[in-house]
Short mmCIF file of C-alpha atoms in Angstrom, two decimals:
data_model
loop_
_atom_site.label_atom_id
_atom_site.label_comp_id
_atom_site.label_asym_id
_atom_site.label_seq_id
_atom_site.Cartn_x
_atom_site.Cartn_y
_atom_site.Cartn_z
CA MET D 1 -19.68 2.68 -7.71
CA GLY D 2 -20.51 5.51 -10.31
CA ALA D 3 -17.22 5.73 -12.67
CA ALA D 4 -17.93 5.69 -16.20
CA ARG D 5 -17.64 1.99 -17.95
CA VAL D 6 -16.70 1.80 -21.49
CA ALA D 7 -16.14 -0.89 -23.41
CA VAL D 8 -12.93 -1.12 -24.95
CA CYS D 9 -10.82 -4.09 -24.48
CA GLY D 10 -7.42 -3.39 -25.81
CA LEU D 11 -7.75 -4.80 -29.09
CA LEU D 12 -11.09 -5.96 -29.26
CA VAL D 13 -13.94 -3.75 -28.70
CA VAL D 14 -16.77 -5.90 -26.73
CA THR D 15 -20.50 -4.98 -25.91
CA GLY D 16 -20.38 -4.40 -21.73
CA CYS D 17 -16.83 -5.89 -21.03
CA LEU D 18 -17.00 -3.15 -18.01
CA ARG D 19 -20.73 -3.82 -17.12
CA PRO D 20 -21.80 -2.28 -13.64
CA ARG D 21 -21.75 -5.00 -11.28
CA GLY D 22 -25.46 -5.82 -10.28
CA ALA D 23 -26.59 -6.05 -14.17
CA VAL D 24 -28.07 -8.73 -15.13
CA ALA D 25 -25.43 -11.99 -16.32
CA PRO D 26 -26.61 -12.82 -19.71
CA GLY D 27 -25.53 -17.54 -19.14
CA ASN D 28 -22.45 -19.64 -18.92
CA ASP D 29 -21.23 -19.28 -22.20
CA ALA D 30 -21.73 -15.52 -23.79
CA ILE D 31 -19.74 -15.28 -26.49
CA ALA D 32 -17.90 -11.50 -26.93
CA THR D 33 -19.62 -10.45 -29.58
CA VAL D 34 -16.72 -10.07 -33.18
CA ALA D 35 -17.31 -9.67 -36.64
CA PRO D 36 -17.14 -12.34 -38.60
CA PRO D 37 -15.16 -13.68 -41.49
CA PRO D 38 -15.81 -12.87 -45.42
CA ALA D 39 -17.90 -15.36 -46.61
CA SER D 40 -15.72 -18.29 -47.90
CA ASP D 41 -16.27 -21.63 -50.43
CA SER D 42 -14.72 -23.88 -47.10
CA ALA D 43 -14.78 -22.63 -44.43
CA ALA D 44 -12.17 -22.88 -41.70
CA PRO D 45 -12.73 -25.38 -38.69
CA PRO D 46 -13.70 -23.76 -35.35
CA THR D 47 -9.81 -23.58 -33.51
CA PRO D 48 -9.21 -25.63 -29.92
CA SER D 49 -9.25 -22.10 -28.07
CA SER D 50 -12.21 -20.74 -30.24
CA CYS D 51 -14.82 -19.95 -27.57
CA ALA D 52 -17.24 -21.87 -29.53
CA THR D 53 -15.05 -24.65 -28.92
CA ILE D 54 -14.50 -23.94 -25.71
CA ALA D 55 -18.08 -23.66 -24.32
CA ALA D 56 -18.09 -26.29 -25.95
CA ARG D 57 -15.09 -28.68 -24.39
CA GLN D 58 -14.96 -26.89 -20.83
CA PRO D 59 -18.86 -27.24 -20.12
CA LEU D 60 -19.41 -24.87 -16.75
CA PRO D 61 -21.61 -25.97 -14.05
CA ALA D 62 -24.84 -24.45 -14.75
CA ASP D 63 -25.58 -22.49 -11.52
CA ILE D 64 -22.08 -20.34 -11.56
CA TRP D 65 -23.45 -16.65 -11.96
CA ILE D 66 -20.90 -14.67 -14.41
CA GLU D 67 -21.69 -11.61 -15.63
CA GLY D 68 -20.79 -10.54 -19.01
CA PRO D 69 -18.63 -12.98 -22.02
CA ARG D 70 -17.06 -16.15 -20.24
CA CYS D 71 -14.55 -16.16 -22.99
CA LEU D 72 -12.78 -13.16 -24.85
CA PRO D 73 -10.31 -13.93 -27.55
CA THR D 74 -6.83 -12.65 -27.87
CA PRO D 75 -4.68 -12.91 -30.63
CA ASP D 76 -2.91 -15.79 -29.81
CA GLY D 77 -5.87 -17.35 -27.78
CA ALA D 78 -8.54 -16.97 -25.51
CA TRP D 79 -9.35 -15.72 -21.75
CA ALA D 80 -11.83 -17.89 -20.63
CA PHE D 81 -13.52 -19.59 -17.53
CA VAL D 82 -13.03 -22.82 -16.50
CA PRO D 83 -13.52 -26.22 -14.46
CA ALA D 84 -11.42 -26.13 -12.03
CA GLU D 85 -8.04 -28.35 -12.16
CA PRO D 86 -8.17 -30.85 -9.80
CA ALA D 87 -12.59 -30.08 -9.22
CA PRO D 88 -13.64 -29.55 -5.30
CA THR D 89 -14.62 -32.99 -3.93
CA GLU D 90 -17.38 -31.47 -1.91
CA PRO D 91 -18.05 -27.91 -0.26
CA SER D 92 -15.82 -26.36 1.98
CA GLY D 93 -18.19 -25.19 4.20
CA ASP D 94 -17.70 -21.35 3.60
CA PHE D 95 -19.98 -19.69 2.20
CA GLU D 96 -17.55 -19.27 -1.40
CA THR D 97 -18.50 -22.69 -2.09
CA ASP D 98 -16.21 -24.72 -3.73
CA ALA D 99 -14.58 -22.02 -6.14
CA ARG D 100 -15.72 -24.89 -9.00
CA ILE D 101 -13.93 -22.29 -11.70
CA ALA D 102 -10.92 -21.32 -13.10
CA LEU D 103 -9.52 -18.32 -15.07
CA ALA D 104 -7.61 -19.89 -17.92
CA HIS D 105 -5.88 -19.01 -20.83
CA VAL D 106 -6.57 -21.42 -23.87
CA THR D 107 -3.55 -21.27 -27.00
CA THR D 108 -4.74 -21.62 -30.26
CA GLU D 109 -2.90 -25.42 -30.00
CA GLY D 110 -5.64 -26.16 -27.53
CA VAL D 111 -3.62 -26.02 -24.32
CA VAL D 112 -5.48 -24.74 -20.93
CA ARG D 113 -3.31 -23.06 -19.33
CA ARG D 114 -4.39 -21.75 -15.32
CA ALA D 115 -4.10 -19.13 -13.68
CA PRO D 116 -2.89 -18.74 -9.96
CA ILE D 117 -6.72 -18.08 -8.73
CA LEU D 118 -9.61 -19.79 -7.67
CA VAL D 119 -13.34 -18.15 -8.56
CA LEU D 120 -15.42 -18.13 -5.95
CA SER D 121 -18.56 -19.26 -7.13
CA GLY D 122 -22.25 -20.37 -5.04
CA PHE D 123 -23.89 -19.57 -2.48
CA ALA D 124 -23.53 -15.52 -1.63
CA ALA D 125 -20.94 -15.31 -4.24
CA THR D 126 -20.99 -12.54 -6.35
CA ALA D 127 -20.54 -12.91 -10.48
CA ALA D 128 -17.50 -13.83 -12.15
CA ARG D 129 -16.49 -10.94 -14.42
CA LEU D 130 -13.67 -11.41 -17.30
CA VAL D 131 -12.42 -8.36 -19.12
CA VAL D 132 -9.54 -7.75 -21.56
CA HIS D 133 -7.15 -5.13 -22.14
CA ASP D 134 -3.36 -5.22 -22.96
CA TRP D 135 -2.43 -3.12 -20.24
CA ASP D 136 1.28 -3.07 -21.33
CA GLY D 137 1.16 -3.24 -25.38
CA ASP D 138 3.32 -6.09 -25.81
CA GLY D 139 0.20 -7.46 -28.41
CA ARG D 140 -0.65 -9.89 -25.33
CA PRO D 141 -3.54 -8.78 -23.94
CA GLU D 142 -3.47 -9.29 -20.20
CA ALA D 143 -6.85 -10.26 -18.18
CA TYR D 144 -8.64 -8.96 -15.38
CA VAL D 145 -11.15 -11.59 -13.38
CA HIS D 146 -13.51 -10.41 -10.57
CA SER D 147 -15.40 -13.00 -7.62
CA GLY D 148 -15.94 -12.28 -4.20
CA TYR D 149 -19.61 -13.74 -1.90
CA TYR D 150 -20.74 -10.95 0.14
CA HIS D 151 -23.58 -12.50 3.61
CA GLU D 152 -24.74 -10.71 6.36
CA GLY D 153 -21.73 -8.29 6.24
CA THR D 154 -18.71 -10.94 5.77
CA GLY D 155 -17.12 -11.39 2.38
CA ALA D 156 -13.95 -11.23 0.18
CA GLU D 157 -12.82 -10.60 -2.88
CA ARG D 158 -10.82 -12.10 -5.64
CA ASP D 159 -9.21 -10.02 -7.63
CA GLY D 160 -6.65 -10.11 -10.00
CA ILE D 161 -4.68 -8.63 -13.94
CA PHE D 162 -2.62 -11.73 -14.74
CA ARG D 163 -0.13 -11.88 -18.23
CA TYR D 164 0.15 -15.16 -20.25
CA GLY D 165 3.21 -15.99 -22.14
CA GLN D 166 5.81 -19.31 -22.99
CA ASP D 167 6.15 -19.46 -18.85
CA GLY D 168 2.52 -19.97 -18.83
CA VAL D 169 0.33 -17.50 -16.84
CA SER D 170 0.87 -15.13 -13.88
CA ARG D 171 0.52 -11.93 -11.90
CA TYR D 172 0.43 -8.76 -13.92
CA ALA D 173 3.37 -7.38 -11.89
CA PRO D 174 3.00 -3.89 -12.42
CA SER D 175 -0.60 -4.26 -10.37
CA ALA D 176 0.20 -7.37 -8.10
CA SER D 177 0.74 -4.33 -5.62
CA ILE D 178 -2.78 -2.85 -5.66
CA ALA D 179 -5.88 -3.94 -3.85
CA ILE D 180 -8.07 -3.83 -6.95
CA GLY D 181 -11.90 -2.89 -6.07
CA ASP D 182 -12.99 -3.16 -10.17
CA VAL D 183 -11.51 -1.51 -13.43
CA ALA D 184 -12.78 0.95 -15.23
CA ASP D 185 -11.37 4.12 -17.91
CA VAL D 186 -12.22 6.91 -15.63
CA THR D 187 -9.61 9.12 -17.20
CA ASN D 188 -11.65 8.35 -20.86
CA ASP D 189 -7.74 8.10 -22.35
CA GLY D 190 -9.09 4.09 -23.90
CA HIS D 191 -6.76 2.34 -20.82
CA PRO D 192 -9.04 0.96 -18.17
CA ASP D 193 -8.46 2.18 -14.67
CA LEU D 194 -8.18 0.33 -11.54
CA LEU D 195 -10.11 1.53 -8.72
CA VAL D 196 -8.68 0.55 -5.24
CA VAL D 197 -11.22 0.31 -2.31
CA PRO D 198 -9.10 -0.25 1.06
CA ARG D 199 -11.19 -2.47 2.83
CA PHE D 200 -11.06 -2.96 7.32
CA VAL D 201 -11.55 -6.46 8.76
CA GLY D 202 -13.52 -5.70 12.19
CA GLY D 203 -15.12 -8.19 14.78
CA LYS D 204 -17.93 -10.26 14.42
CA THR D 205 -21.38 -8.81 13.50
CA CYS D 206 -24.20 -8.14 16.16
CA GLY D 207 -26.87 -11.10 16.26
CA ALA D 208 -25.68 -13.05 13.67
CA GLY D 209 -21.59 -14.00 14.35
CA PHE D 210 -20.02 -13.78 10.86
CA ASP D 211 -16.17 -11.26 10.81
CA SER D 212 -17.19 -7.96 9.60
CA ARG D 213 -15.36 -5.96 6.76
CA ILE D 214 -15.78 -2.26 5.60
CA GLU D 215 -14.84 -0.63 3.39
CA GLY D 216 -13.58 3.01 2.80
CA PRO D 217 -13.33 5.50 0.02
CA THR D 218 -12.52 4.81 -3.78
CA PHE D 219 -8.91 5.68 -5.19
CA LEU D 220 -7.51 5.91 -8.65
CA ALA D 221 -4.86 3.70 -9.73
CA HIS D 222 -4.30 5.47 -13.10
CA ALA D 223 -3.40 2.98 -15.79
CA LEU D 224 -0.22 4.77 -18.20
CA GLU D 225 0.79 3.77 -21.91
CA ASP D 226 3.65 1.88 -19.99
CA GLY D 227 1.11 -0.28 -18.90
CA THR D 228 2.18 0.69 -14.94
CA PHE D 229 -0.05 2.31 -12.58
CA SER D 230 0.16 5.85 -10.46
CA LEU D 231 -1.81 6.43 -7.82
CA THR D 232 0.01 9.70 -7.16
CA ASP D 233 0.05 11.81 -10.22
CA ALA D 234 -2.69 14.55 -11.33
CA GLU D 235 -5.43 12.38 -11.96
CA ALA D 236 -5.74 10.01 -9.25
CA ARG D 237 -5.11 13.04 -7.27
CA ALA D 238 -8.14 14.34 -8.40
CA HIS D 239 -9.99 11.11 -7.89
CA ALA D 240 -8.87 11.45 -4.13
CA ALA D 241 -10.36 15.14 -4.26
CA SER D 242 -13.85 13.55 -5.26
CA SER D 243 -13.59 10.65 -2.83
CA CYS D 244 -11.39 12.59 0.27
CA PRO D 245 -12.26 16.91 -0.10
CA PRO D 246 -9.46 18.81 0.48
CA HIS D 247 -9.73 20.72 3.42
CA ARG D 248 -7.08 22.17 5.98
CA ASP D 249 -8.13 21.07 8.71
CA PRO D 250 -8.23 17.01 8.69
CA PHE D 251 -10.99 16.26 11.29
CA ALA D 252 -13.40 18.81 9.66
CA GLY D 253 -17.45 17.71 10.61
CA TRP D 254 -15.84 15.32 13.89
CA PRO D 255 -17.36 14.02 15.81
CA LEU D 256 -20.12 12.06 13.04
CA PRO D 257 -23.32 11.41 13.59
CA VAL D 258 -23.37 7.64 14.32
CA SER D 259 -27.14 5.78 12.41
CA ILE D 260 -27.43 1.71 13.14
CA GLU D 261 -26.79 1.52 9.56
CA GLU D 262 -23.52 3.31 8.26
CA ALA D 263 -21.91 4.30 11.47
CA GLY D 264 -19.03 2.40 10.51
CA ARG D 265 -19.00 2.59 6.72
CA SER D 266 -19.05 6.64 7.61
CA ILE D 267 -16.91 6.69 10.25
CA VAL D 268 -14.23 4.85 7.94
CA ALA D 269 -14.67 6.66 5.66
CA ALA D 270 -14.27 9.98 7.43
CA VAL D 271 -11.08 8.12 9.17
CA VAL D 272 -8.94 7.62 5.90
CA CYS D 273 -9.72 11.22 4.77
CA ALA D 274 -8.45 12.28 7.89
CA ARG D 275 -5.43 10.68 6.95
CA VAL D 276 -5.17 11.65 3.10
CA ARG D 277 -5.28 14.93 4.63
CA GLY D 278 -1.92 14.91 6.71
CA ALA D 279 -2.91 13.39 9.92
CA SER D 280 -0.59 11.08 11.44
CA GLU D 281 -1.45 7.47 12.25
CA THR D 282 -1.68 8.72 16.26
CA GLU D 283 -3.29 11.54 15.77
CA THR D 284 -5.93 9.82 13.89
CA LEU D 285 -6.43 6.86 16.42
CA LYS D 286 -6.02 9.27 19.25
CA ARG D 287 -9.20 11.30 18.16
CA VAL D 288 -11.28 7.84 17.20
CA HIS D 289 -10.16 6.72 20.98
CA ALA D 290 -11.26 10.43 22.56
CA THR D 291 -14.73 10.54 20.50
CA TYR D 292 -16.20 6.81 19.96
CA GLN D 293 -16.65 4.75 23.11
CA ARG D 294 -16.90 0.46 22.38
CA ALA D 295 -19.62 -0.85 23.20
CA ALA D 296 -21.00 -4.71 23.25
CA CYS D 297 -23.73 -5.57 20.94
CA ASP D 298 -26.58 -6.33 23.74
CA THR D 299 -28.61 -9.26 25.21
CA HIS D 300 -31.53 -9.37 21.48
CA GLY D 301 -27.51 -9.51 18.89
CA MET D 302 -28.55 -5.52 18.32
CA ALA D 303 -26.08 -2.96 17.83
CA PRO D 304 -25.60 -0.24 20.19
CA ARG D 305 -27.57 2.81 20.15
CA GLY D 306 -26.17 6.37 21.26
CA PRO D 307 -24.25 9.36 19.47
CA HIS D 308 -20.41 8.34 19.99
CA LEU D 309 -20.95 4.63 20.88
CA LEU D 310 -19.83 2.03 18.28
CA SER D 311 -20.78 -1.43 18.33
CA GLU D 312 -17.72 -3.98 18.83
CA THR D 313 -17.85 -5.18 15.72
CA ASP D 314 -17.37 -2.18 13.70
CA TYR D 315 -14.68 -0.28 15.97
CA PRO D 316 -11.98 -2.85 15.07
CA ALA D 317 -12.23 -2.13 11.19
CA VAL D 318 -12.08 2.25 12.06
CA GLU D 319 -8.65 1.31 14.21
CA ALA D 320 -7.29 -0.58 11.25
CA ALA D 321 -8.90 2.17 8.75
CA ALA D 322 -6.50 4.85 11.02
CA ARG D 323 -3.60 2.80 11.07
CA TYR D 324 -3.58 2.34 6.73
CA ALA D 325 -1.03 3.58 4.55
CA VAL D 326 -3.15 5.84 2.27
CA PRO D 327 -2.18 6.07 -0.98
CA LEU D 328 -1.09 9.74 -1.34
CA ARG D 329 -1.91 12.61 0.61
CA HIS D 330 -3.38 16.22 -0.53
CA PRO D 331 -1.13 19.14 0.25
CA LYS D 332 -1.69 21.63 3.09
CA PRO D 333 -4.17 24.38 2.29
#
C-alpha cells in the first residue's frame, strides 16, 4: 500500500510484525524472536502459553498460509492462531474454503479463549497475519488479525482488532466500526494506525460470472494515545490529501479515460474523491449517469469497449462509491 511498515508491537519488538503483504511466509510455527532469559542451573519448564508449547499442542494443517509469526507473547499469555472448534467437517464450496483456524488468546494456565472470528484459509486465500500492540496502554496488548481470499475479481476480508480480559476475547470497541484494510505506523509515533479501505460491490464479472468488488482510495484512522482512532485530525487529513488531492472543482479531470483493466478502479477512486472534495451524493450520481453509459458484456464474455462505456460489472460499484459516507471532507479552497 505504500505506507511505511514498522516493527513495533506494544511491549515487543518483533522482526517483520508489520511485513508488507506478499512477503514470503516463514511457515506455520514461526515464533517471535524474544531475548532468552538469563542462564540458570535449573531452567523453568515452558509455560502452557509459550509459543513453543502452543505450536506443539495446537498444530495447524500444513497447507495453512501464515505471513509472519503464528504466535506472539503477551504479559499473561499469548495471542496465536489455533485450530477452529468445532472443526469444519467438509469444504464450504466457496473460495474461502472452510476457515479451519481461529484467533485465540492462550492464558498462562493454558486456557484457550477463541475470538469471534474465523480465519479464511485454503484455495485462493491470502496469507493470515497477526499483529500485537497495546493500543489502549492497559498492559494487555490487543491483536489485529487479517485474512481473506481473492479470485478473478471477487474476494472478501476478515479483519479486526480484538482484546482479552476476564470476560474472554471480544472485538476492540474503538475500532469495531472501522473498515480496516491494514495496520501501519504511518505517523511514526510508535502506535500502528489503521488504513481504511472502502470496498464496493459490483455486478457479475464478464466471462467468469463471479461477484465483483472494487476498492476505493485509502484513508487513515490515526491511532491516538488514549487507544481510540481519529479519521478527521490533522494526520488523517494529510493522508486523505495524498489519496484525494484538494481541488476547487470536485470533478476535476472528468470524464476519465476508460481502460479495460482499470476502468472501475480509477472511476471509483475519482467518485470517492469528488465526495471528499465536497460533492453531494445526488450531484455525484447525476454526474456519473451523465458521463458513463452502462453496457453489457459482449457475447464472448468480454467487457465492453468505448470511451464512456462502463461494464455492468463496474457500474454498481461506481454508484455505490457515489453513495459512500466519506470519513471526512476537504475544506473548500
